[in-house]
Coordinates of C-alpha atoms and ligand atoms in Angstrom, one line a residue:
M1 CA 31.9 30.3 -42.6
M2 CA 32.6 33.6 -44.3
M3 CA 29.3 33.2 -46.1
M4 CA 27.4 33.6 -42.9
R5 CA 28.3 37.3 -42.7
Y6 CA 26.2 38.0 -45.9
L7 CA 23.0 36.0 -44.8
P8 CA 20.0 38.0 -43.7
L9 CA 20.3 38.1 -39.9
A10 CA 16.9 36.5 -39.3
L11 CA 17.8 33.3 -41.1
I12 CA 21.0 32.6 -39.1
P13 CA 19.5 30.7 -36.1
A14 CA 17.3 28.5 -38.2
V15 CA 20.1 27.5 -40.6
C16 CA 22.5 26.8 -37.7
A17 CA 20.0 24.6 -35.9
Q18 CA 19.3 22.6 -39.0
Q19 CA 22.9 22.2 -39.8
H20 CA 23.6 21.1 -36.2
T21 CA 21.0 18.2 -36.3
F22 CA 22.2 17.1 -39.7
E23 CA 25.8 17.0 -38.6
A24 CA 24.9 15.3 -35.3
Q25 CA 23.3 12.4 -37.2
Q26 CA 26.1 12.1 -39.7
Q27 CA 29.1 12.9 -37.7
E28 CA 28.8 12.3 -34.0
P29 CA 31.3 9.5 -33.3
W30 CA 29.2 7.6 -30.7
T31 CA 26.0 7.1 -32.8
A32 CA 28.0 6.7 -36.0
K33 CA 29.9 3.8 -34.4
Y34 CA 27.4 2.3 -31.8
G35 CA 24.0 3.6 -32.7
T36 CA 21.4 3.8 -29.9
Q37 CA 22.1 1.5 -26.9
T38 CA 19.5 0.8 -24.2
D39 CA 20.5 1.4 -20.6
L40 CA 22.2 -1.3 -18.6
G41 CA 21.1 -2.3 -15.1
Y42 CA 23.5 0.1 -13.6
T43 CA 23.1 3.1 -16.0
G44 CA 20.5 5.7 -16.5
P45 CA 18.1 7.6 -14.2
L46 CA 16.4 5.8 -11.4
S47 CA 12.9 4.5 -11.9
Y48 CA 11.2 1.3 -10.8
S49 CA 12.4 -1.6 -13.2
H50 CA 13.6 1.1 -15.7
L51 CA 10.0 1.9 -16.4
P52 CA 9.1 5.2 -18.1
Y53 CA 9.3 7.9 -15.3
T54 CA 6.7 10.7 -15.3
R55 CA 5.6 13.1 -12.5
C56 CA 2.0 12.0 -13.0
L57 CA 0.6 14.4 -10.3
D58 CA 1.8 17.4 -12.4
D59 CA 1.0 15.9 -15.8
I60 CA -2.7 15.5 -16.2
S61 CA -2.4 14.0 -19.7
T62 CA -0.5 10.9 -18.5
T63 CA -2.7 7.7 -18.4
F64 CA -1.7 4.3 -17.3
D65 CA -3.2 1.0 -16.2
I66 CA -0.8 0.5 -13.3
A67 CA 1.2 3.2 -11.6
V68 CA 4.2 2.9 -9.2
L69 CA 4.0 5.7 -6.7
G70 CA 6.5 6.6 -3.9
M71 CA 5.3 7.9 -0.5
P72 CA 8.4 8.9 1.3
F73 CA 6.8 9.4 4.7
D74 CA 8.4 8.2 7.9
T75 CA 7.4 10.6 10.7
A76 CA 4.9 8.3 12.5
T77 CA 7.3 5.4 13.4
S78 CA 7.7 4.1 16.9
Y79 CA 11.3 2.9 16.7
R80 CA 13.9 3.4 14.0
P81 CA 13.0 6.0 11.4
G82 CA 14.3 6.1 7.8
A83 CA 11.6 4.6 5.6
R84 CA 11.4 8.0 3.7
F85 CA 14.3 6.5 1.7
G86 CA 12.3 3.3 1.0
P87 CA 11.1 4.4 -2.5
Y88 CA 14.6 5.2 -3.5
A89 CA 16.0 1.9 -2.1
I90 CA 13.3 -0.2 -3.8
R91 CA 13.8 1.6 -7.1
S92 CA 17.6 1.1 -6.7
G93 CA 17.0 -2.6 -5.8
S94 CA 15.0 -3.0 -9.0
R95 CA 17.8 -2.0 -11.3
R96 CA 18.4 -5.5 -12.6
Q97 CA 14.7 -5.8 -13.4
S98 CA 13.3 -4.4 -16.7
P99 CA 10.1 -4.7 -18.8
A100 CA 12.1 -6.3 -21.7
G101 CA 13.6 -8.9 -19.4
G102 CA 10.6 -9.3 -17.1
Y103 CA 9.6 -12.9 -17.9
A104 CA 9.4 -14.8 -14.6
L105 CA 9.9 -18.5 -14.8
N106 CA 8.0 -19.2 -11.6
W107 CA 5.0 -17.1 -12.8
M108 CA 5.4 -18.2 -16.5
T109 CA 4.6 -14.6 -17.6
N110 CA 6.0 -11.1 -17.9
P111 CA 3.8 -8.7 -15.9
Y112 CA 4.9 -5.7 -18.0
S113 CA 3.5 -7.2 -21.2
H114 CA -0.1 -7.1 -20.0
A115 CA -0.6 -3.4 -19.3
K116 CA 0.8 0.1 -19.4
V117 CA 2.9 0.3 -16.2
I118 CA 4.8 3.5 -15.4
D119 CA 6.7 5.0 -12.5
C120 CA 4.7 8.1 -11.4
G121 CA 7.5 9.3 -9.1
D122 CA 6.9 10.4 -5.5
V123 CA 4.4 12.4 -3.6
P124 CA 6.4 15.3 -2.1
V125 CA 5.1 14.7 1.4
N126 CA 5.7 17.4 4.0
P127 CA 8.2 16.2 6.7
Y128 CA 7.2 18.7 9.3
D129 CA 3.4 18.3 9.6
N130 CA 1.9 14.8 9.7
A131 CA -1.7 15.9 9.2
L132 CA -0.7 17.9 6.1
A133 CA 1.4 14.9 4.8
I134 CA -1.5 12.5 5.3
D135 CA -3.8 14.8 3.4
Q136 CA -1.2 15.1 0.6
M137 CA -1.0 11.4 0.3
E138 CA -4.8 10.9 0.1
T139 CA -5.1 13.7 -2.4
A140 CA -2.3 12.3 -4.6
Y141 CA -3.7 8.8 -4.4
T142 CA -7.2 10.0 -5.3
T143 CA -5.8 12.0 -8.2
L144 CA -4.1 9.0 -9.8
L145 CA -7.0 6.6 -8.9
S146 CA -9.3 9.0 -10.8
R147 CA -7.3 9.0 -14.0
P148 CA -8.9 7.1 -16.9
V149 CA -7.1 3.8 -17.5
N150 CA -4.9 3.6 -20.6
G151 CA -6.4 0.3 -21.6
S152 CA -3.4 -0.3 -23.9
A153 CA -3.6 -4.0 -23.4
S154 CA -5.6 -6.9 -21.9
T155 CA -5.4 -5.7 -18.3
R156 CA -7.3 -7.8 -15.8
T157 CA -9.3 -5.1 -14.0
A158 CA -10.6 -5.0 -10.5
K159 CA -14.3 -6.0 -10.6
L160 CA -16.3 -4.2 -8.0
A161 CA -15.7 -0.5 -8.3
H162 CA -18.5 1.4 -6.5
D163 CA -19.0 3.9 -9.3
G164 CA -19.1 1.2 -12.1
A165 CA -15.9 2.7 -13.7
E166 CA -12.6 1.1 -14.3
H167 CA -9.8 2.5 -12.2
P168 CA -6.0 2.2 -12.5
R169 CA -4.2 0.1 -9.9
I170 CA -1.5 1.8 -7.8
L171 CA 1.5 0.0 -6.4
T172 CA 2.8 2.3 -3.6
L173 CA 6.4 2.3 -2.3
G174 CA 6.5 3.4 1.3
G175 CA 7.1 5.0 3.6
D176 CA 6.2 3.8 7.0
H177 CA 3.0 1.8 7.4
T178 CA 0.9 4.9 8.3
I179 CA 0.6 5.6 4.6
V180 CA -2.1 2.9 4.4
L181 CA -4.6 5.2 6.2
P182 CA -4.8 7.8 3.5
I183 CA -4.7 5.1 0.9
L184 CA -7.7 3.3 2.4
R185 CA -9.5 6.6 2.7
S186 CA -9.0 7.1 -1.0
L187 CA -9.9 3.6 -2.1
H188 CA -13.0 3.7 0.0
Q189 CA -14.4 6.5 -2.1
V190 CA -14.2 4.2 -5.2
Y191 CA -14.7 0.7 -3.8
G192 CA -16.5 1.1 -0.5
P193 CA -15.3 -1.0 2.4
I194 CA -12.6 -3.4 1.3
S195 CA -10.7 -6.3 2.8
V196 CA -7.0 -6.2 3.5
I197 CA -4.4 -8.9 3.2
H198 CA -1.8 -7.7 5.6
F199 CA 1.7 -9.2 5.6
D200 CA 3.6 -8.0 8.7
A201 CA 5.5 -9.1 11.8
H202 CA 3.1 -6.9 13.8
I203 CA -0.7 -6.7 14.0
D204 CA -0.8 -2.9 13.5
T205 CA -4.2 -2.8 15.1
W206 CA -3.2 -1.2 18.4
P207 CA -6.0 0.9 19.9
A208 CA -5.5 4.5 19.0
G209 CA -3.3 6.1 21.6
A210 CA -1.7 2.8 22.7
L211 CA 1.7 3.8 21.4
S212 CA 1.5 7.6 22.2
G213 CA -0.7 7.7 25.3
V214 CA -3.0 10.0 23.4
L215 CA -1.1 13.2 24.0
T216 CA -2.8 14.9 21.1
E217 CA -5.3 13.9 18.4
Q218 CA -2.5 13.7 15.8
S219 CA -0.3 11.4 18.0
K220 CA -3.0 8.7 17.6
V221 CA -2.0 8.3 14.0
T222 CA 1.0 6.0 13.9
H223 CA 2.4 3.0 12.0
G224 CA 0.9 0.7 14.6
T225 CA -2.6 2.2 14.9
F226 CA -3.7 3.0 11.4
F227 CA -5.8 -0.1 10.9
T228 CA -7.8 0.7 14.1
L229 CA -8.4 4.2 12.8
A230 CA -9.4 2.9 9.4
F231 CA -11.8 0.5 11.1
E232 CA -13.3 3.3 13.2
E233 CA -13.8 5.3 10.0
G234 CA -15.6 2.3 8.4
L235 CA -13.1 1.9 5.6
M236 CA -12.6 -1.8 5.9
S237 CA -14.8 -4.9 5.6
N238 CA -14.7 -7.5 8.5
T239 CA -12.9 -10.1 6.4
S240 CA -9.3 -9.0 6.5
I241 CA -6.3 -11.3 7.4
H242 CA -2.8 -10.9 8.7
A243 CA 0.1 -13.2 7.7
G244 CA 3.5 -13.6 9.2
I245 CA 2.7 -12.1 12.7
R246 CA 5.2 -12.6 15.6
N247 CA 5.2 -9.5 17.6
K248 CA 4.8 -9.5 21.4
L249 CA 1.9 -7.9 23.2
H250 CA 0.9 -6.7 26.6
G251 CA -1.6 -9.5 26.8
P252 CA -3.9 -11.7 24.7
E253 CA -6.9 -9.3 25.0
L254 CA -5.4 -7.2 22.1
I255 CA -6.2 -10.1 19.8
E256 CA -9.9 -9.7 20.7
H257 CA -9.6 -6.1 19.6
D258 CA -7.8 -7.3 16.5
E259 CA -10.7 -9.5 15.6
E260 CA -13.1 -6.7 16.2
V261 CA -11.1 -4.6 13.7
G262 CA -11.8 -7.4 11.2
F263 CA -8.7 -9.5 11.1
E264 CA -7.9 -13.2 11.2
L265 CA -4.4 -14.2 12.3
I266 CA -1.8 -16.3 10.6
L267 CA 1.3 -16.4 12.7
A268 CA 4.8 -16.7 11.3
D269 CA 5.2 -20.2 13.0
D270 CA 2.0 -21.5 11.3
I271 CA 4.0 -22.1 8.2
D272 CA 5.7 -25.1 9.8
D273 CA 2.3 -26.7 10.6
L274 CA 0.3 -25.6 7.7
G275 CA 2.8 -25.2 4.8
T276 CA 2.5 -22.5 2.2
D277 CA -0.4 -24.2 0.3
E278 CA -2.7 -24.3 3.3
I279 CA -1.8 -20.7 4.2
V280 CA -2.9 -19.7 0.7
K281 CA -6.2 -21.6 1.1
H282 CA -6.9 -19.8 4.4
I283 CA -6.3 -16.4 2.8
R284 CA -8.4 -17.2 -0.3
Q285 CA -11.3 -18.5 1.8
R286 CA -11.2 -15.4 4.0
I287 CA -11.1 -12.9 1.2
G288 CA -13.4 -14.6 -1.4
D289 CA -14.5 -12.2 -4.1
S290 CA -14.3 -9.0 -2.2
P291 CA -12.2 -6.1 -3.4
V292 CA -8.9 -6.5 -1.5
Y293 CA -5.9 -4.4 -0.8
L294 CA -2.5 -6.0 -0.3
S295 CA -0.3 -4.3 2.3
F296 CA 3.1 -5.7 2.7
D297 CA 5.5 -4.7 5.5
I298 CA 9.0 -5.8 4.7
D299 CA 9.4 -6.9 8.3
T300 CA 7.4 -10.0 7.4
I301 CA 10.6 -11.3 6.1
D302 CA 13.2 -12.6 8.5
P303 CA 15.7 -9.8 9.5
G304 CA 18.5 -12.1 8.2
Q305 CA 17.1 -11.5 4.7
A306 CA 15.6 -8.0 5.2
P307 CA 17.5 -6.2 8.0
A308 CA 16.7 -2.7 6.7
T309 CA 13.5 -2.0 8.5
G310 CA 12.3 0.1 11.5
T311 CA 11.0 -2.6 13.9
P312 CA 12.7 -5.9 13.0
E313 CA 11.4 -9.1 14.7
P314 CA 13.4 -12.3 14.7
A315 CA 12.3 -15.6 13.1
G316 CA 10.2 -14.5 10.1
W317 CA 9.5 -16.0 6.7
T318 CA 12.0 -16.3 3.9
G319 CA 11.7 -14.5 0.6
R320 CA 11.1 -17.7 -1.2
E321 CA 8.3 -18.9 1.1
T322 CA 6.6 -15.5 0.9
K323 CA 6.8 -15.3 -2.9
R324 CA 5.3 -18.7 -3.1
I325 CA 2.3 -17.6 -0.9
L326 CA 1.9 -14.5 -3.1
R327 CA 1.7 -16.6 -6.3
G328 CA -1.1 -18.6 -4.7
L329 CA -3.2 -15.4 -4.3
A330 CA -3.4 -14.7 -8.0
G331 CA -7.0 -14.1 -9.2
L332 CA -8.2 -12.4 -6.0
N333 CA -9.8 -9.0 -6.7
F334 CA -6.8 -6.8 -6.0
V335 CA -7.5 -3.0 -6.1
G336 CA -4.1 -1.9 -4.9
A337 CA -0.9 -2.9 -3.1
D338 CA 2.0 -1.5 -1.2
I339 CA 5.4 -2.4 0.2
V340 CA 6.3 -0.4 3.2
E341 CA 8.9 0.1 6.0
V342 CA 12.0 -0.4 3.9
A343 CA 14.6 1.8 5.7
P344 CA 17.9 1.5 3.7
A345 CA 20.2 3.1 6.3
Y346 CA 20.1 -0.3 8.1
D347 CA 20.8 -2.3 5.0
N348 CA 23.8 -4.4 4.0
A349 CA 24.8 -4.8 0.4
D350 CA 21.3 -3.6 -0.7
I351 CA 19.8 -7.0 0.2
T352 CA 16.5 -5.6 1.6
G353 CA 16.0 -3.2 -1.3
I354 CA 16.6 -6.0 -3.8
L355 CA 14.2 -8.3 -2.1
A356 CA 11.6 -5.6 -1.8
A357 CA 11.9 -4.8 -5.5
G358 CA 11.4 -8.5 -6.3
L359 CA 8.3 -8.7 -4.1
A360 CA 6.9 -5.5 -5.7
D361 CA 7.3 -7.3 -9.1
D362 CA 5.1 -10.1 -7.8
F363 CA 2.4 -7.5 -6.7
L364 CA 2.4 -6.2 -10.3
T365 CA 1.9 -9.7 -11.5
L366 CA -1.0 -10.2 -9.2
F367 CA -2.6 -7.2 -10.8
V368 CA -2.5 -8.7 -14.3
T369 CA -3.0 -12.5 -13.8
D370 CA -6.3 -14.4 -13.3
E371 CA -5.0 -17.5 -11.5
P372 CA -1.9 -19.0 -9.8
P373 CA 0.6 -20.4 -12.3
K374 CA 0.3 -24.1 -12.9
R375 CA 3.9 -25.0 -13.3
Q376 CA 4.6 -28.7 -13.7
V377 CA 7.6 -29.7 -11.5
K378 CA 9.5 -32.5 -13.1
Q379 CA 10.2 -35.3 -10.7
K380 CA 13.9 -35.3 -10.0
R381 CA 15.6 -38.7 -10.5
A382 CA 16.3 -40.4 -7.2
L383 CA 19.9 -40.3 -6.2
K384 CA 20.2 -44.0 -5.8
D385 CA 19.4 -44.5 -9.6
D386 CA 22.8 -42.9 -10.3
L387 CA 24.7 -45.3 -8.1
Ligands
NAG1 C1 -2.1 5.3 -23.7 O1 -0.8 5.7 -23.6 C2 -0.2 6.0 -24.9 C3 1.3 6.3 -24.6 O2 1.9 5.4 -23.9 C4 -0.9 7.2 -25.5 O3 -0.3 7.4 -26.8 C5 -2.4 6.8 -25.6 O4 -3.1 8.0 -26.1 C6 -2.9 6.4 -24.3 N1 -4.3 6.0 -24.5 C7 -5.3 6.4 -23.7 C8 -6.7 5.9 -24.0 O5 -5.1 7.1 -22.7
NAG2 C1 -19.0 -9.7 8.8 O1 -20.2 -9.0 9.0 C2 -21.4 -9.5 8.5 C3 -22.6 -8.6 8.7 O2 -22.2 -7.4 9.2 C4 -21.6 -10.9 9.1 O3 -22.8 -11.5 8.5 C5 -20.4 -11.8 8.9 O4 -20.6 -13.0 9.6 C6 -19.2 -11.1 9.4 N1 -18.0 -12.0 9.0 C7 -17.0 -12.3 9.8 C8 -16.0 -13.2 9.2 O5 -17.0 -11.9 10.9
MN3 MN1 3.6 -2.7 9.8

């Protein structure tokens, strides 16, 4: 160390830096002994499924085929607020998922192996001014939708973009359901009117003002009226469909309005009469080839399996039934998807966040697969043979 005193001053920092790196590699006890270890489920910074995390809105050079994007907006809810923590809860619920361990037996594929999928972080939505927040969400969505695709692998791409270009797909983590209005506005610029497959306990097609009494223009924009507003703006085609509905209404006339908005209705109870396969057929027939957006309200699922949501309704579908229906939809022309209304303050043992993360994984798989998996189920031996 005495030598240092005689070195020309300008050289000292460079020499020290070099020496430090060299010593780090040679002498640091952790790497010397354990090398480089990957993160465990419960270690590391939080991103969806441990995907690379980039603030894509700020970093113009980032390209991707599929982006996960949080929209922590919850200031247009009618009952229990708290879905601004949905993106956090879904990412946290995804900690046991990872690209390296992403092979799903029921799908027979790993969605992360088909495309460049990254977590683009959250839109920093304003919590004080809903009009501003909605504009921020539309602007953010349009920004990512306009990025060139990475094309790093054999991505199945949405077919019918208006402008003839290939666009990335975005999986949005809500947020209350209102976030779909700015998303549909943005998608409309690229795809024109699109169909929606809407999983929910509630129709969300209340006439504008039905929830607020039209006190102001802005109070029309809620998590129960956004589809009506989207219809009035011409953003949707007339071949959309609901699945899982069981909310109560003031009267049956609201269903006529719902049909006008463009929806067909599959009730939660229909699963007992039709079964999952028949429900899949209904949805596929309704949607056909049209560009379709998948919007999934976590309150579709029975509150026993997904209690952490703003407006829970009893007697919904199970996670297993729903995942089976989702697999049946592979090959439709999905242009985007979301999972909304996860409000973790009402959760127990993270069960809602974990289920929401698993469903989001299915949405990613729908973006990259061409047809439902054809898994052969081995006939189980009858019990009497063993006797
Ligand atoms: C795709 O992403 C990789 C990094 O993951 C980057 O090196 C490459 O340049 C990107 N390709 C395009 C076409 O954007
Ligand atoms: C949708 O609208 C088109 C024309 O606007 C019409 O031909 C078609 O029958 C409608 N479809 C449904 C399911 O209502
Ligand atoms: Mn909803």
